[in-house]
Short mmCIF file of C-alpha atoms in Angstrom, two decimals:
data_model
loop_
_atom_site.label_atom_id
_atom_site.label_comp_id
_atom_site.label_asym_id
_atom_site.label_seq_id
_atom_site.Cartn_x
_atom_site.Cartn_y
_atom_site.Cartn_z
CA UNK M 1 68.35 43.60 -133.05
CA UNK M 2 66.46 43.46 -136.32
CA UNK M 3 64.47 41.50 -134.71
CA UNK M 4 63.65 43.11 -131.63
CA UNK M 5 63.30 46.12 -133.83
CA UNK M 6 60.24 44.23 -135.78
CA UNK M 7 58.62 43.34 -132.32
CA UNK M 8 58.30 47.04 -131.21
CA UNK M 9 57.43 48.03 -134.48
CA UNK M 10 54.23 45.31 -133.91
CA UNK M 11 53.47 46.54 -130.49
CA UNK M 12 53.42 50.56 -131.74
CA UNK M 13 50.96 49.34 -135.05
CA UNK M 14 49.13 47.67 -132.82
CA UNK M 15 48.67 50.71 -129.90
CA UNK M 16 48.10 52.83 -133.08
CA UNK M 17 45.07 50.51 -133.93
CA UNK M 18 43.46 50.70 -130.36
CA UNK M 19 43.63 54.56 -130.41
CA UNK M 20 42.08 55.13 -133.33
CA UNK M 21 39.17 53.59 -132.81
CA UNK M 22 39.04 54.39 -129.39
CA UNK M 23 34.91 53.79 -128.92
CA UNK M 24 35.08 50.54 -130.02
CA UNK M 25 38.38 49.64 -127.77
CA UNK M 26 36.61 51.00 -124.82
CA UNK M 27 33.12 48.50 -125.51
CA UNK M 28 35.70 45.21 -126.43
CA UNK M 29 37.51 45.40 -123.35
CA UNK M 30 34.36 45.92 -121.02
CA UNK M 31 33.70 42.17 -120.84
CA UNK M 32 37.05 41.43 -120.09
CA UNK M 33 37.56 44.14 -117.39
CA UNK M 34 33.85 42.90 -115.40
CA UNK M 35 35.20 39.12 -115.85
CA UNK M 36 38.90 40.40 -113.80
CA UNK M 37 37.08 42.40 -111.44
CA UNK M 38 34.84 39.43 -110.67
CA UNK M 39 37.78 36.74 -109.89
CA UNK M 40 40.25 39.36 -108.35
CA UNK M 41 37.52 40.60 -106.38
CA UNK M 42 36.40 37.43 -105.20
CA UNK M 43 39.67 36.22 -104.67
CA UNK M 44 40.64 39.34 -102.45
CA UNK M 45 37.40 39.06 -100.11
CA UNK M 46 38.17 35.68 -99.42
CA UNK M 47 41.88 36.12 -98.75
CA UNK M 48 41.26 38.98 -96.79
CA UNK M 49 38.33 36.78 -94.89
CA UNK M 50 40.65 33.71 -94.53
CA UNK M 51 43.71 36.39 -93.00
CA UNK M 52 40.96 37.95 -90.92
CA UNK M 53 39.69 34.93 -89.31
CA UNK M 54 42.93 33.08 -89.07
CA UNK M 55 44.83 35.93 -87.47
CA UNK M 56 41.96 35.83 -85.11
CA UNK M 57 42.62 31.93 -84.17
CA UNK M 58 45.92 32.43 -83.78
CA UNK M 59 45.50 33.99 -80.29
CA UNK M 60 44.28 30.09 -79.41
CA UNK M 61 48.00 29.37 -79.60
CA UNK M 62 50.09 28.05 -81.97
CA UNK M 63 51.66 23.77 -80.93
CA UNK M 64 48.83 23.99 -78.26
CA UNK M 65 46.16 21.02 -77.74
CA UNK M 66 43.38 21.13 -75.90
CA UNK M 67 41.32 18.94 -73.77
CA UNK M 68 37.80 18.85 -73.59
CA UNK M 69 34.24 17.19 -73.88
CA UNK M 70 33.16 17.90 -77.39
CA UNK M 71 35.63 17.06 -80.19
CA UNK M 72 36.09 19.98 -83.03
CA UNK M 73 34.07 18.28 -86.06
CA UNK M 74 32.33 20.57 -88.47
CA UNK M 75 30.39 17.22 -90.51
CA UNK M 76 26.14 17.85 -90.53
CA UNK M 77 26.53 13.80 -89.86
CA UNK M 78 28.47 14.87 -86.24
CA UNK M 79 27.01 12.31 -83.78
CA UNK M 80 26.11 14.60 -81.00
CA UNK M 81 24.85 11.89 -79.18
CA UNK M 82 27.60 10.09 -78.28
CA UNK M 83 29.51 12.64 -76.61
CA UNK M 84 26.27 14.24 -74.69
CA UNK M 85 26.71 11.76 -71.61
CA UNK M 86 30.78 12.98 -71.27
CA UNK M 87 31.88 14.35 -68.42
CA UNK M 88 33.34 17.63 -68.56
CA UNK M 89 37.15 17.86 -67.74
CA UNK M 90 37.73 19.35 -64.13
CA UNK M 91 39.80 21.35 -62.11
CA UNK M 92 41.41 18.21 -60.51
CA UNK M 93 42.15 16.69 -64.06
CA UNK M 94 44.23 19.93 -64.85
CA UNK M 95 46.32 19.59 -61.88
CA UNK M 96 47.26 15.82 -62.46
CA UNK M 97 48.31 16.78 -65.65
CA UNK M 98 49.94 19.53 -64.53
CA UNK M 99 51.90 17.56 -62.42
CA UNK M 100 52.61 14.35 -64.57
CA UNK M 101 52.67 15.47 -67.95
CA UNK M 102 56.75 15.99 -68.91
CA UNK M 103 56.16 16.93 -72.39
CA UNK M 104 54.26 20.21 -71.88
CA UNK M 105 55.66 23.75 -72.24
CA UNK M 106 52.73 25.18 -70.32
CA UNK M 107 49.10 24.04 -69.28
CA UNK M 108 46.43 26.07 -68.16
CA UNK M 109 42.37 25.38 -67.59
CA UNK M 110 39.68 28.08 -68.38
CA UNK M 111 36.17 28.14 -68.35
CA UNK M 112 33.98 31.42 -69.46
CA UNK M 113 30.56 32.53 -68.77
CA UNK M 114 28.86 35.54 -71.01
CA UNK M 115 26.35 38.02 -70.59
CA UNK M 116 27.58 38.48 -66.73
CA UNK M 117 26.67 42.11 -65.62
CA UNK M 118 30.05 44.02 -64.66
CA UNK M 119 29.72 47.90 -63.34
CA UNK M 120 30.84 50.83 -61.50
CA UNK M 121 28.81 53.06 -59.44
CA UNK M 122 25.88 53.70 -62.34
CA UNK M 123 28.16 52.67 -64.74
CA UNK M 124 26.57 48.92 -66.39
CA UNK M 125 27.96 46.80 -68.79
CA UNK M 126 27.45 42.94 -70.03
CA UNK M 127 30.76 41.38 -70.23
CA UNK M 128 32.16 38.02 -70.89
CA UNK M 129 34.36 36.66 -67.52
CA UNK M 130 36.80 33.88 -68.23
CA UNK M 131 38.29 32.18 -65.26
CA UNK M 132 41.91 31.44 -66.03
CA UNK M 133 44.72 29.68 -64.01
CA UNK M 134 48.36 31.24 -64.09
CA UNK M 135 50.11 29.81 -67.19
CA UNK M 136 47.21 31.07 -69.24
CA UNK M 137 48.99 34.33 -71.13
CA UNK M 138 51.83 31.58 -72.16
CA UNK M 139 49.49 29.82 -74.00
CA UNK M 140 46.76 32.50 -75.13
CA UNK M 141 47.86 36.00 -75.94
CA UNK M 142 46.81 38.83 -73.14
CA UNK M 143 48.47 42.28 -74.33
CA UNK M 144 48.76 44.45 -71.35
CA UNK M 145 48.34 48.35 -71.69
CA UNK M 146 48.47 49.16 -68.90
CA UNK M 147 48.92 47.71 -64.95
CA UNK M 148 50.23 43.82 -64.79
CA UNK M 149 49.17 40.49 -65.04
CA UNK M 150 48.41 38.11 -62.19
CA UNK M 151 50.79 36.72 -59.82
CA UNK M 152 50.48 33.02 -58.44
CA UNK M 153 49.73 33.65 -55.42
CA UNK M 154 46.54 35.65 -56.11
CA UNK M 155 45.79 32.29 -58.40
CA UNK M 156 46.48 30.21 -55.92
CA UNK M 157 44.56 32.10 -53.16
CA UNK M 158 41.74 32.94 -55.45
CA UNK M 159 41.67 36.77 -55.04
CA UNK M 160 39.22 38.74 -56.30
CA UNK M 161 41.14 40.76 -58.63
CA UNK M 162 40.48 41.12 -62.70
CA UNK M 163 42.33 41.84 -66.16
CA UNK M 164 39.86 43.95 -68.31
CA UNK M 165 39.48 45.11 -71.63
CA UNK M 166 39.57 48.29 -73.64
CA UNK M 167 35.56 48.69 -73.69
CA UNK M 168 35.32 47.77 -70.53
CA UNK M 169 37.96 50.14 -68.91
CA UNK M 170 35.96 52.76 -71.47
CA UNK M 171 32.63 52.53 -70.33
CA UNK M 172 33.35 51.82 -66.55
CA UNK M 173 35.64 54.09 -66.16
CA UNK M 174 35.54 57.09 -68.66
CA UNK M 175 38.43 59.65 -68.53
CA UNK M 176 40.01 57.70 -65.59
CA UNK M 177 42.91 55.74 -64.72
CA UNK M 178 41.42 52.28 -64.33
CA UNK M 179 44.33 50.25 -62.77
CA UNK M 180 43.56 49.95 -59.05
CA UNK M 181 39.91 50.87 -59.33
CA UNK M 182 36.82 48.35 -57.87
CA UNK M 183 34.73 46.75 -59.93
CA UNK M 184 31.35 44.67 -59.38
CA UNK M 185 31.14 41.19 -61.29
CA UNK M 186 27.63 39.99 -60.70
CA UNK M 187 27.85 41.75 -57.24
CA UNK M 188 31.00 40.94 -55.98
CA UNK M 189 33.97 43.69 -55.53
CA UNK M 190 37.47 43.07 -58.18
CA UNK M 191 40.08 44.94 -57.86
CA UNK M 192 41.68 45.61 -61.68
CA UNK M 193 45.20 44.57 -61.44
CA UNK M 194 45.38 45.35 -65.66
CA UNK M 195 43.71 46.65 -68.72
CA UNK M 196 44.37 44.69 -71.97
CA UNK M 197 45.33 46.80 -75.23
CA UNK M 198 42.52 47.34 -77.55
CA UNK M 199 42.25 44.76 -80.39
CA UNK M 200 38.83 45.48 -82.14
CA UNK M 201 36.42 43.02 -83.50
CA UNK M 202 37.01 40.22 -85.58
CA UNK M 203 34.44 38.16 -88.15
CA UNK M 204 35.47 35.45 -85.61
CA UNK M 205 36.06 36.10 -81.74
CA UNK M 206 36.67 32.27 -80.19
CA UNK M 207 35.96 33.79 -77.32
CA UNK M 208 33.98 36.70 -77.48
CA UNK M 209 34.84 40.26 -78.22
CA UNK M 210 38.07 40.48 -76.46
CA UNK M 211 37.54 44.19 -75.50
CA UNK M 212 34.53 43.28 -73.55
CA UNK M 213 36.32 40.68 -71.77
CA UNK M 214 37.07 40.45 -68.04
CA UNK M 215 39.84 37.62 -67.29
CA UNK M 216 39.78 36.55 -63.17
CA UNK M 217 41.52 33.57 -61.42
CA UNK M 218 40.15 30.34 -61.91
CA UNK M 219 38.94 29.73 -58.26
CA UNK M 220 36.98 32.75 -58.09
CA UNK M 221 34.96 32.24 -60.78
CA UNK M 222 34.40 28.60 -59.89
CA UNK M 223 33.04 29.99 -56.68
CA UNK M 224 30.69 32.37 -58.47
CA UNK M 225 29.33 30.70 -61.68
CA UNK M 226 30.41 26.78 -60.91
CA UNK M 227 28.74 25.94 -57.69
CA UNK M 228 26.49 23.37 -59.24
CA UNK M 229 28.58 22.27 -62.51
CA UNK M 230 32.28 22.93 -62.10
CA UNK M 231 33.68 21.76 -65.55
CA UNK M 232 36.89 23.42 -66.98
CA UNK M 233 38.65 23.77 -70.61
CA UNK M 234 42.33 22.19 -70.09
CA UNK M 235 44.97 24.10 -72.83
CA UNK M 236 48.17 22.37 -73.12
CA UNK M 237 51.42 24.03 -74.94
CA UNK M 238 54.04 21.40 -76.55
CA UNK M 239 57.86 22.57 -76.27
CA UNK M 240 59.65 24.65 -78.87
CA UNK M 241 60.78 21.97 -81.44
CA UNK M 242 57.74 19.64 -80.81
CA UNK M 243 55.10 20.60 -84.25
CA UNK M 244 53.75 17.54 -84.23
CA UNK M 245 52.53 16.79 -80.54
CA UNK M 246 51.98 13.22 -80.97
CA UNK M 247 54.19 12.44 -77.98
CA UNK M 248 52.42 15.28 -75.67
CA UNK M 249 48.94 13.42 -77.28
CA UNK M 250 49.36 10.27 -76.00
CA UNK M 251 50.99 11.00 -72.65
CA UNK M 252 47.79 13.07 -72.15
CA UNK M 253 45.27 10.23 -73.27
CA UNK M 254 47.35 8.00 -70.74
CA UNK M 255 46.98 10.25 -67.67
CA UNK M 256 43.40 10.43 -68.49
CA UNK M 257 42.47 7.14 -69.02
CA UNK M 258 43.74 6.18 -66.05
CA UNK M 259 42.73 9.30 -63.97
CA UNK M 260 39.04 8.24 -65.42
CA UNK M 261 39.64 4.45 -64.80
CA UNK M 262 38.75 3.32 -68.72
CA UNK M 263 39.11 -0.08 -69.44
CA UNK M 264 41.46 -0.18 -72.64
CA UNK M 265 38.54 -1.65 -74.87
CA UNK M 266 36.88 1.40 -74.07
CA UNK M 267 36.86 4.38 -76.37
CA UNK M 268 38.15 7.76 -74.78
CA UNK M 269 35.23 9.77 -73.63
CA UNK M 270 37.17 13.50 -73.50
CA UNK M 271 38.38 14.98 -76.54
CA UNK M 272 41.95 16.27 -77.86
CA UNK M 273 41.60 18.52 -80.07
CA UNK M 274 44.10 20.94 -82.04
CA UNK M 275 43.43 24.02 -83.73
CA UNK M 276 44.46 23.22 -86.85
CA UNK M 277 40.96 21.40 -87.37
CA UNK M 278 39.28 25.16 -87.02
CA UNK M 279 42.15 25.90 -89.76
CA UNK M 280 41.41 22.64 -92.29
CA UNK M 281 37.76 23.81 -92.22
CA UNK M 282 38.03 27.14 -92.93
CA UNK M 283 40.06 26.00 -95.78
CA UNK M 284 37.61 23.78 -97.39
CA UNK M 285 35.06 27.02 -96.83
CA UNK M 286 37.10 29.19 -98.75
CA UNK M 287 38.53 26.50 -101.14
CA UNK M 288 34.75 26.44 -102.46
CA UNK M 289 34.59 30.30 -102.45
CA UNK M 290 37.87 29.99 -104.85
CA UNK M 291 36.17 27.95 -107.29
CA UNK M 292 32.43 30.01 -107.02
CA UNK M 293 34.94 33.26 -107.70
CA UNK M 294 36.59 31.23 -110.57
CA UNK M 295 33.24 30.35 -112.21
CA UNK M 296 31.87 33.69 -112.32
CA UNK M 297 34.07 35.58 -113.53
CA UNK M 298 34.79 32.89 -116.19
CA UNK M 299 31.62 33.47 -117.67
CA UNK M 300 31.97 37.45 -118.21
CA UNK M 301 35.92 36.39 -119.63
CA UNK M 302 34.46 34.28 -122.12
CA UNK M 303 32.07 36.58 -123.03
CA UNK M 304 35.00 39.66 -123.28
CA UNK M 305 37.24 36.98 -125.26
CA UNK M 306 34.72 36.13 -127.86
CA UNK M 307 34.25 40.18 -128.13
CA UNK M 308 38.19 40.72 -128.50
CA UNK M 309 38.12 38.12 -130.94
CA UNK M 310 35.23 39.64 -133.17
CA UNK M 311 36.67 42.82 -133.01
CA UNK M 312 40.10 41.31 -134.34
CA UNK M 313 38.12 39.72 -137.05
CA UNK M 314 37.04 42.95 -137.96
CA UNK M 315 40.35 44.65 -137.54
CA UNK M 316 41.72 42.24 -139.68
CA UNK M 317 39.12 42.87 -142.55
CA UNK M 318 39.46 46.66 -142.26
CA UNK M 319 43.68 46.43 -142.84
CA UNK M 320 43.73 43.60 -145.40
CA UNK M 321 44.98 46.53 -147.95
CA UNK M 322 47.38 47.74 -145.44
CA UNK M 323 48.81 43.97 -144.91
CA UNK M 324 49.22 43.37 -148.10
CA UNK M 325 50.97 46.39 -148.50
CA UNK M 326 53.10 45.62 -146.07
CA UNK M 327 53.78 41.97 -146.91
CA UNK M 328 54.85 43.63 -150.49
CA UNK M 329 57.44 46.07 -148.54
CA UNK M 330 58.93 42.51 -147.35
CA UNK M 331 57.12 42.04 -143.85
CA UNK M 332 57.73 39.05 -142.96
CA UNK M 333 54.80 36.87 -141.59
CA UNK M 334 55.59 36.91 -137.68
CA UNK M 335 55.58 40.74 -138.12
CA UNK M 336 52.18 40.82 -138.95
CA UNK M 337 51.11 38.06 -136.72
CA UNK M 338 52.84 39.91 -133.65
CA UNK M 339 51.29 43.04 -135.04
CA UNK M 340 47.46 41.91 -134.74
CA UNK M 341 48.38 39.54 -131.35
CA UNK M 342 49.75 41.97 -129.37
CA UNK M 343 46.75 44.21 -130.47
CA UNK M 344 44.62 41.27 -128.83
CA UNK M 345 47.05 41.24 -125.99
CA UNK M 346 47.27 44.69 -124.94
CA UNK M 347 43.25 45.28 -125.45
CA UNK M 348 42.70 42.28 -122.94
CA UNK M 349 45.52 43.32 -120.72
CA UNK M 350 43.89 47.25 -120.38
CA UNK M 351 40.55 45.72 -119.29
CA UNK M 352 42.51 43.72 -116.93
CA UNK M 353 44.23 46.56 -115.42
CA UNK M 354 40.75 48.29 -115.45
CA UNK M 355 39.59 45.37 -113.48
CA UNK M 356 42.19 45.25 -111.14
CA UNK M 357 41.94 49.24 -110.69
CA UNK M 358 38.29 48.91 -109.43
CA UNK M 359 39.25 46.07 -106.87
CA UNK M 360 41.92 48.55 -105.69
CA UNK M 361 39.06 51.30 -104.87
CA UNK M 362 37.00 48.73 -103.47
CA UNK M 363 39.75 47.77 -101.05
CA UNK M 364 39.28 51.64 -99.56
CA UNK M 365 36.11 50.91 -98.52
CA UNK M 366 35.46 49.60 -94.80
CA UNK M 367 33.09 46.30 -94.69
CA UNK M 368 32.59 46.20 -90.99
CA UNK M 369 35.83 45.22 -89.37
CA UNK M 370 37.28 43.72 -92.17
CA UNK M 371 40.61 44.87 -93.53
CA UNK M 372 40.52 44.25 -97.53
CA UNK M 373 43.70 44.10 -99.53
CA UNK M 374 44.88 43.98 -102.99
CA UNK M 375 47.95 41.03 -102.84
CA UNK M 376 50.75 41.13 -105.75
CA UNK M 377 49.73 37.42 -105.84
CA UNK M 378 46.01 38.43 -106.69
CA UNK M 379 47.36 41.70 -109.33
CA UNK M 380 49.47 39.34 -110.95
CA UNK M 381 46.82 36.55 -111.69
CA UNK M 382 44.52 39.10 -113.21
CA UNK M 383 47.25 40.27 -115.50
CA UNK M 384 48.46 36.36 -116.33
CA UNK M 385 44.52 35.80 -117.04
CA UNK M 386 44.00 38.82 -119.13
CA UNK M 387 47.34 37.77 -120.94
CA UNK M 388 46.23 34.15 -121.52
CA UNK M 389 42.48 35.82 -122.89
CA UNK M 390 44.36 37.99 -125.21
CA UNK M 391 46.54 35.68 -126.54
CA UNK M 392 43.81 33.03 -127.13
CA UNK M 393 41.01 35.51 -128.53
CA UNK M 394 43.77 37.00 -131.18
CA UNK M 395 45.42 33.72 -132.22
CA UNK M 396 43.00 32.96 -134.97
CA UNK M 397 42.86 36.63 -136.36
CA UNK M 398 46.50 37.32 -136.31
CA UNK M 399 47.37 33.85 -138.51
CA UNK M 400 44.20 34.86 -140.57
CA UNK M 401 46.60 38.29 -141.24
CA UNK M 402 49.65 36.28 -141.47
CA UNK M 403 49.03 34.06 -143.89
CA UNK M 404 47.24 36.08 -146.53
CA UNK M 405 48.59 36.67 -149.89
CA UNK M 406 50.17 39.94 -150.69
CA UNK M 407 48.46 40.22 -154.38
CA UNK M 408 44.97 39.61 -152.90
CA UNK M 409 45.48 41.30 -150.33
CA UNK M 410 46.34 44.63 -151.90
CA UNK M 411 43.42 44.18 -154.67
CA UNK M 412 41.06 43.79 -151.70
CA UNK M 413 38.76 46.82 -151.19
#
């Protein structure tokens, strides 16, 4: 208890210390406040980027592969070349795996074609039209507001009927109902079976906004926009259970190969990729943001430490009659240690908590689409930082105080 006693007795010296010379507090912890707000700022854009963008892929699908000419490689050294002269997967490749493949959950093709003009009487719009077959809202995510999604047979048949969204039923249809209404995609009459719930705009939309999109049965659109050039994107789902797909993998490659008659010295000429590529790149992005956010705000910390520690220095010159004094009541010599290092501490620790204050306001503000937020994780670090700063900026000072002799110190002026 005596002990604990001493300790608070350090902390209230030391609080007394900061408030009295309240000007000079303010200017020490300045440099240690900028150096927080740098790294915690830094580190909260870029988790809120990485959580922006990744809730965004998740609407890919999550133990999903998918099949298709151009592998996912994000390397400047990507050979382009080589995988110019594919062919594109087809409609006729979907349905043989479709109907061989025994490890799949769900499979579906899409293609998508943008800037197609979409209206209603004088209303206009450019919209992006994906052609989809049935199993498509098991793999990718299609929130219905309002009306229904497809039924096989209008995939099957190809009927001209169309899942919008938000902006589209909006702008086409303004103060109306649009469920049931007609529609023109590049001149040819839809009937809206469903409107989509609004989901805004990401930093990253895979495919397009997805408020401006307008989802139809596969056949259709290969009828409009794939007269010349059918070529699909094949999406297959693994079962529940199956993370690491390397079964569903190669029973894919197999039906392929054989579907596209390779020889088995020959090297695949499709593409399997999985969305956790898009994910291991965006990591290494932000991985490299990390360390920029680390580095600058490292050099404003240093700067703020070497001020704390001056300013204990001084401290420490300014008291020397009031240590020894103290050391001649019988403080011991952790007392005044404690006494001058938690000084150090709690300076460093109120610029931190200035620092981390200003990130807070900053996450009010509204940068485009993007949803900044403060995490404990990220509030925590910038205390355990200013902490560490404090500790290592006083150190010196505070033994300086301890060790001093309680004669000299008292004859000091």
């Amino acid at each position: 208890m005596r002990f604990l006693r001493q300790v608070l007795e350090s902390f209230r010296f030391a609080w007394q210390a900061l408030r009295s010379n309240l000007l000079r507090t303010t200017l020490s912890l300045l440099g240690v406040t900028i150096g927080i707000f740098a790294i915690i700022a830094v580190f909260t854009l870029v988790d809120s980027l990485e959580r922006s963008i990744k809730d965004r892929l998740s609407v890919i699908g999550d133990r999903t592969l998918y099949v298709q000419k151009w592998p996912f490689v994000f390397d400047p050294s990507f050979p382009w070349w080589r995988y110019f002269q594919r062919p594109e997967p087809t409609y006729a490749e979907y349905r043989m795996l479709a109907d061989r493949l025994e490890n799949a959950e769900a499979i579906t093709a899409m293609s998508g074609k943008g800037n197609v003009t979409v209206k209603n009487q004088n209303n206009v719009m450019k919209a992006r039209v994906f052609g989809v077959t049935y199993a498509y809202n098991v793999i990718m995510e299609v929130p219905i507001e309002q009306g229904r999604y497809f039924q096989p047979q209008e995939m099957e048949a190809g009927r001209n009927v169309a899942i919008i969204g938000a902006d589209l039923a909006d702008n086409l249809f303004p103060g109306q109902y649009a469920v049931g209404r007609t529609l023109k995609v590049s001149g040819l009459n839809f009937i809206i079976i469903g409107v989509q719930e609004r989901q805004g705009t990401g930093l990253i939309d895979v495919n397009g906004p997805p408020d401006e999109r307008c989802i139809i049965p596969y056949p259709t659109f290969a009828k409009l926009f794939q007269s010349i050039r059918p070529g699909v994107s094949i999406a297959v789902k693994g079962r529940a259970g199956d993370e690491d797909l390397m079964e569903l993998e190669s029973e894919i490659r197999g039906v392929l190969r054989a579907r596209r008659s390779l020889k088995p010295a020959q090297e695949d000429n499709f593409s399997i990729n999985r969305p956790e590529a898009l994910m291991a790149a965006i990591g290494g992005i932000f991985s490299v943001l990390t360390l920029a956010g680390w580095v600058i705000g490292s050099f404003s910390i240093l700067v703020g430490g070497f001020g704390i520690a001056n300013i204990m220095f001084v401290s420490v010159k300014e008291r020397t009659n009031i240590i020894g004094i103290q050391k001649s009541l019988g403080a011991k010599n952790y007392f005044i240690l404690f006494q001058f290092l938690f000084e150090a501490v709690l300076l460093s620790l109120v610029g931190g908590l200035v620092g981390i204050l200003l990130v807070y306001l900053l996450s009010f503000m509204q940068l485009g689409s993007l949803d900044i937020q403060l995490s404990l994780g990220n509030i925590l670090l910038g205390l355990g930082v200013s902490s560490i700063i404090g500790v290592i900026s006083g150190i010196i000072p505070a033994l300086a105080a301890a060790r001093m002799d309680p004669v000299i110190a008292i004859r000091s002026k």
